Structures are given as C-alpha cells and as structure tokens.
Short mmCIF file of C-alpha atoms in Angstrom, two decimals:
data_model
loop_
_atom_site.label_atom_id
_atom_site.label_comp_id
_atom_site.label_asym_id
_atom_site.label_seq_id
_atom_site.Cartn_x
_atom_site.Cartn_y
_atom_site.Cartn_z
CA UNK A 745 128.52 280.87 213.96
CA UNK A 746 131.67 279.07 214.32
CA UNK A 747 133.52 278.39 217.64
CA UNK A 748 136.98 277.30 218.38
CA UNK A 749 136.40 274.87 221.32
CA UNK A 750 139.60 273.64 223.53
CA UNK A 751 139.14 270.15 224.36
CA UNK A 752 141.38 269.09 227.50
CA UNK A 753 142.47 265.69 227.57
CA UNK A 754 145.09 263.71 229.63
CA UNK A 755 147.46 262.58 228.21
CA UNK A 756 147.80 259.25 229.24
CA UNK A 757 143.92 257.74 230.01
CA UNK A 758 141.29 259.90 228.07
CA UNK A 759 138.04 258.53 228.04
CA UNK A 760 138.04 258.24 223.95
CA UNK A 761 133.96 257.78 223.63
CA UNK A 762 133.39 261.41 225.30
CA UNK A 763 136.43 262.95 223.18
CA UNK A 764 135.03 261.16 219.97
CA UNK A 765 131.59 261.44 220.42
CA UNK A 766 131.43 265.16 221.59
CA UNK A 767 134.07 265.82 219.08
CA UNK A 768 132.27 264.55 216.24
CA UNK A 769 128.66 266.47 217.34
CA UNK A 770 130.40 269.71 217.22
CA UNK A 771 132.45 269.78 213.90
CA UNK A 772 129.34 268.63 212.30
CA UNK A 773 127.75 271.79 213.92
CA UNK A 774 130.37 274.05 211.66
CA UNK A 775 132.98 274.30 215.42
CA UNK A 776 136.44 273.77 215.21
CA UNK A 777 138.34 271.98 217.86
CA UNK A 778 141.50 271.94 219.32
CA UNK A 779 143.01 269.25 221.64
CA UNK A 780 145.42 270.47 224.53
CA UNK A 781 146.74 268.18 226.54
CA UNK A 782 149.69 268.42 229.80
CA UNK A 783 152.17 267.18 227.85
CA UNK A 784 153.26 265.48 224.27
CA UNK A 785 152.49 265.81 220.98
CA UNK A 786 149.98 262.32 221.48
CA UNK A 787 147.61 261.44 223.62
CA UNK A 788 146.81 257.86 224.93
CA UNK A 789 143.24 256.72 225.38
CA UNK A 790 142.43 254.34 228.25
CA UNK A 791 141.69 252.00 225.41
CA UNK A 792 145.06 252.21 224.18
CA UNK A 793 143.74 254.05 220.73
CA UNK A 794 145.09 257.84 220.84
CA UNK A 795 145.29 261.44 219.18
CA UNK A 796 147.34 263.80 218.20
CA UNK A 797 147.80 267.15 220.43
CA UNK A 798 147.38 270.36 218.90
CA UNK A 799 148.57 272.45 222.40
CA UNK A 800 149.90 271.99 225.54
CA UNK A 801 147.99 273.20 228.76
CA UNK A 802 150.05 275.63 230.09
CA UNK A 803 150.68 277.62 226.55
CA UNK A 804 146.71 278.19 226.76
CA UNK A 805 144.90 281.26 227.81
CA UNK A 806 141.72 282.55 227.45
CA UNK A 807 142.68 283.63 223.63
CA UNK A 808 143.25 280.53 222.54
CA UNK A 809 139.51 279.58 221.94
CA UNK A 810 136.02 279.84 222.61
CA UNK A 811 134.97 277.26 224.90
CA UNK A 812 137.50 275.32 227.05
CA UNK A 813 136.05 271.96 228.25
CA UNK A 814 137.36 268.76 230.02
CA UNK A 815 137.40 265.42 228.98
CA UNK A 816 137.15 262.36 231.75
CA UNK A 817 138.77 259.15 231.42
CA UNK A 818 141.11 257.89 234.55
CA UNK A 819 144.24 259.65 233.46
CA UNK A 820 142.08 262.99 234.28
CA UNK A 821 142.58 263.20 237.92
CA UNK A 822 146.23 262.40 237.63
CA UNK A 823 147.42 264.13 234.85
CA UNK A 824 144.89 267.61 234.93
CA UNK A 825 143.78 267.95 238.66
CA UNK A 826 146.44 270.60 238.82
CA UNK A 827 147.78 274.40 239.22
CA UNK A 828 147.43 274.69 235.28
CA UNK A 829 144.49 273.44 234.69
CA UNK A 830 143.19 275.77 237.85
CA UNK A 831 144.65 278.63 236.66
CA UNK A 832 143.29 278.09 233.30
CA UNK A 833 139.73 277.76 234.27
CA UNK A 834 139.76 280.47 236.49
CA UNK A 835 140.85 283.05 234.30
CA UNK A 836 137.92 281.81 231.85
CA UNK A 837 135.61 282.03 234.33
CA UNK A 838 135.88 285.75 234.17
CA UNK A 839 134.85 285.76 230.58
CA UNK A 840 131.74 284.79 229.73
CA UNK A 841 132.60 281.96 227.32
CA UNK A 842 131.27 279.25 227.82
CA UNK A 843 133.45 275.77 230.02
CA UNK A 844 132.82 272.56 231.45
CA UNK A 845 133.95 269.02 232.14
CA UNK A 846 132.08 265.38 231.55
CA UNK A 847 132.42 262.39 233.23
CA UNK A 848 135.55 262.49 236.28
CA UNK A 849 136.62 265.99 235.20
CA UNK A 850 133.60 268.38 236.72
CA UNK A 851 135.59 267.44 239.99
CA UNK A 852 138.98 269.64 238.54
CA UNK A 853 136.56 272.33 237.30
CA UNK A 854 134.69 272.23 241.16
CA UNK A 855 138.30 272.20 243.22
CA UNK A 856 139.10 275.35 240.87
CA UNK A 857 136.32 277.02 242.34
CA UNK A 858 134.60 277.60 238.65
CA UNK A 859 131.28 275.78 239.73
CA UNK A 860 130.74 277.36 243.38
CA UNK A 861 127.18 278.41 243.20
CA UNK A 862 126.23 276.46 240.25
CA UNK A 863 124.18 273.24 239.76
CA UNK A 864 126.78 270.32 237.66
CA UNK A 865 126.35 266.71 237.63
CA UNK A 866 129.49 264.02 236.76
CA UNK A 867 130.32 260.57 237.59
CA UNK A 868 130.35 259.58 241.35
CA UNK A 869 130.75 255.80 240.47
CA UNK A 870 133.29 255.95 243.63
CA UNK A 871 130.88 257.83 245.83
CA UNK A 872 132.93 261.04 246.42
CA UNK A 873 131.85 263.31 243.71
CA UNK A 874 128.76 264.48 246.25
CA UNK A 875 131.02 265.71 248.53
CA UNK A 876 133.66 267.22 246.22
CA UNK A 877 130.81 269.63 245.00
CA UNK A 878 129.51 269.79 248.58
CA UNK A 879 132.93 270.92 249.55
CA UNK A 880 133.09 273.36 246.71
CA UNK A 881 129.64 275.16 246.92
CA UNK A 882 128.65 272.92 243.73
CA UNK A 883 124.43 271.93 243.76
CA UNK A 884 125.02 267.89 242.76
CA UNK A 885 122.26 267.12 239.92
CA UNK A 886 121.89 263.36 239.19
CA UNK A 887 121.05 264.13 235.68
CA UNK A 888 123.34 262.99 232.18
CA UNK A 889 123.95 266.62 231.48
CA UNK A 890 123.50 269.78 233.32
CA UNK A 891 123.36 273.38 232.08
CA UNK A 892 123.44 276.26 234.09
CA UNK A 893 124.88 279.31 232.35
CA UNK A 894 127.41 278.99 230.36
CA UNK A 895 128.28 275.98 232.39
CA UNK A 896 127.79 272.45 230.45
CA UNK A 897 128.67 269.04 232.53
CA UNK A 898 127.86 265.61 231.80
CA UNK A 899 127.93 262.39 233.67
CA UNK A 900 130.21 260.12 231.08
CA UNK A 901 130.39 258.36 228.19
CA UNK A 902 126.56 257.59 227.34
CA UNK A 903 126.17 261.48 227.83
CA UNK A 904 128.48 262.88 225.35
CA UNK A 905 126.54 263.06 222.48
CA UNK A 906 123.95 264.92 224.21
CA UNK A 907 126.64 267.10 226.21
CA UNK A 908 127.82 267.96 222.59
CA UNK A 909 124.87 269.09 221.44
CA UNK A 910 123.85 271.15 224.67
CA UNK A 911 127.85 272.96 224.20
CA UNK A 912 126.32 273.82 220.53
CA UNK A 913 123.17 275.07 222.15
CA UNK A 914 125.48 277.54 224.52
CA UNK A 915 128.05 278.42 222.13
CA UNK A 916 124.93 279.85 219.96
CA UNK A 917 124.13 282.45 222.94
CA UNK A 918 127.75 282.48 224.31
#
C-alpha cells in the first residue's frame, strides 16, 4: 500500500546521503515523498548539492502525510530544533502513524518528548546524544537502526538504506 512520507530537512545543511538514500528505498517500495523544509522553496545540502521543497514546516499537520521523519545533516540542530518542529511531532505522536529521525535529528524528536519511554539510537559523534535521551526518558541503543513501535531511528549516513527499508517494514503495519 502506498504511503505519503514527509521528509524534514534543513534547509541549509541536510545530510544529502540519508535524504537520497532513504528517499530512493522508499519510492522504489511504491511511497511517495514529500520534502518540507523551515523555509524556501530549495534546500542546501552540506555538500553544497540541493533539492527542491515541496512544503514548509509550519503549513504541516498531521494530514499532510503518513509518516513524518527527520533528516540529519549539521543544519538540523540549527534550523529544526524548534517550536515547529515540536509541535509538529507531538501532535503525530497522538496518531499512530508512524515518525522518526536519523543521524543528529533523533535529538529534536527526544527534546519534543516523542521518544520518552522508547528505545532510539542516533549519532553521538560529540558525546552528548547519551544524555539528551537520558534527559528525555529515551533508552540509548548503540545499534544503526532502532525500531520500537512505530518509532524508526538510525545512526547516519551508512544507516539509511537500511532505515529506509525498516520505515517500509512499519508503514506496512502502520
């Protein structure tokens, strides 16, 4: 069955290889999905490559697709660790479709509160994402990618083809 997926990138520094990689396991899976971004009608990747935005942030709700998950890079923390992006996630939370973040980005889903209770891996190449989840009632799994509901996190780039396919897996019981 086909999804509409939101995929939530900065934009200014996306992490391209999650974006592109997770992007392309999904639409060959039969999903559709939609970029949304905080601002603009393009997005910048932190390797200067970019894509076009099909939404802005804060003109999505939980109508506007299936599945609603984040996309790391270092433009993630500055440009989506916000109100919006809060809001967002905790409204979805009270569906039960599925969400979730790879690489920096499980940190904005954890500070919104969407993860308490829940185990959710990312990358902690600075050493704080431990305590961010400690913080937020988040069980830390050193693992690529981490399911637990309808709850799908990865670690980064060399886990987005496999966080792809595990957002398939969901959006098949979801």
């Amino acid at each position: 069955m086909s999804k509409t997926l939101l995929f939530v990138i900065a934009s200014d520094g996306y992490q391209p290889i999650e974006y592109g990689d997770a992007k392309k396991v999904l639409e060959a899976a039969g999903h559709q999905v939609v970029t949304v971004s905080d601002r603009g009608t393009i997005a910048i990747a932190k390797d200067g490559s970019n894509v076009n935005i099909d939404k802005i942030l804060s003109n999505c709700d939980t109508t506007s697709g299936d599945a609603l998950f984040f996309i790391g890079g270092s433009g993630a923390l500055e440009h989506l660790d916000n109100e919006d992006s809060y809001k967002l996630l905790r409204e979805w939370e009270k569906t039960d479709k599925s969400y979730g973040a790879i690489c920096i980005s499980p940190r904005i889903l954890a500070k919104a509160g969407v993860l308490k209770n829940k185990k959710a891996t990312g990358w902690d190449g600075d050493g704080e994402l431990a305590k961010i989840f400690l913080d937020n009632g988040v069980e830390y799994i050193r693992q690529p990618v981490v399911v637990d509901g309808n709850a799908v996190t990865a670690n980064g780039p060399s886990a987005a083809r496999e966080w792809g396919e595990k957002i398939d897996e969901i959006l098949q019981k979801y």
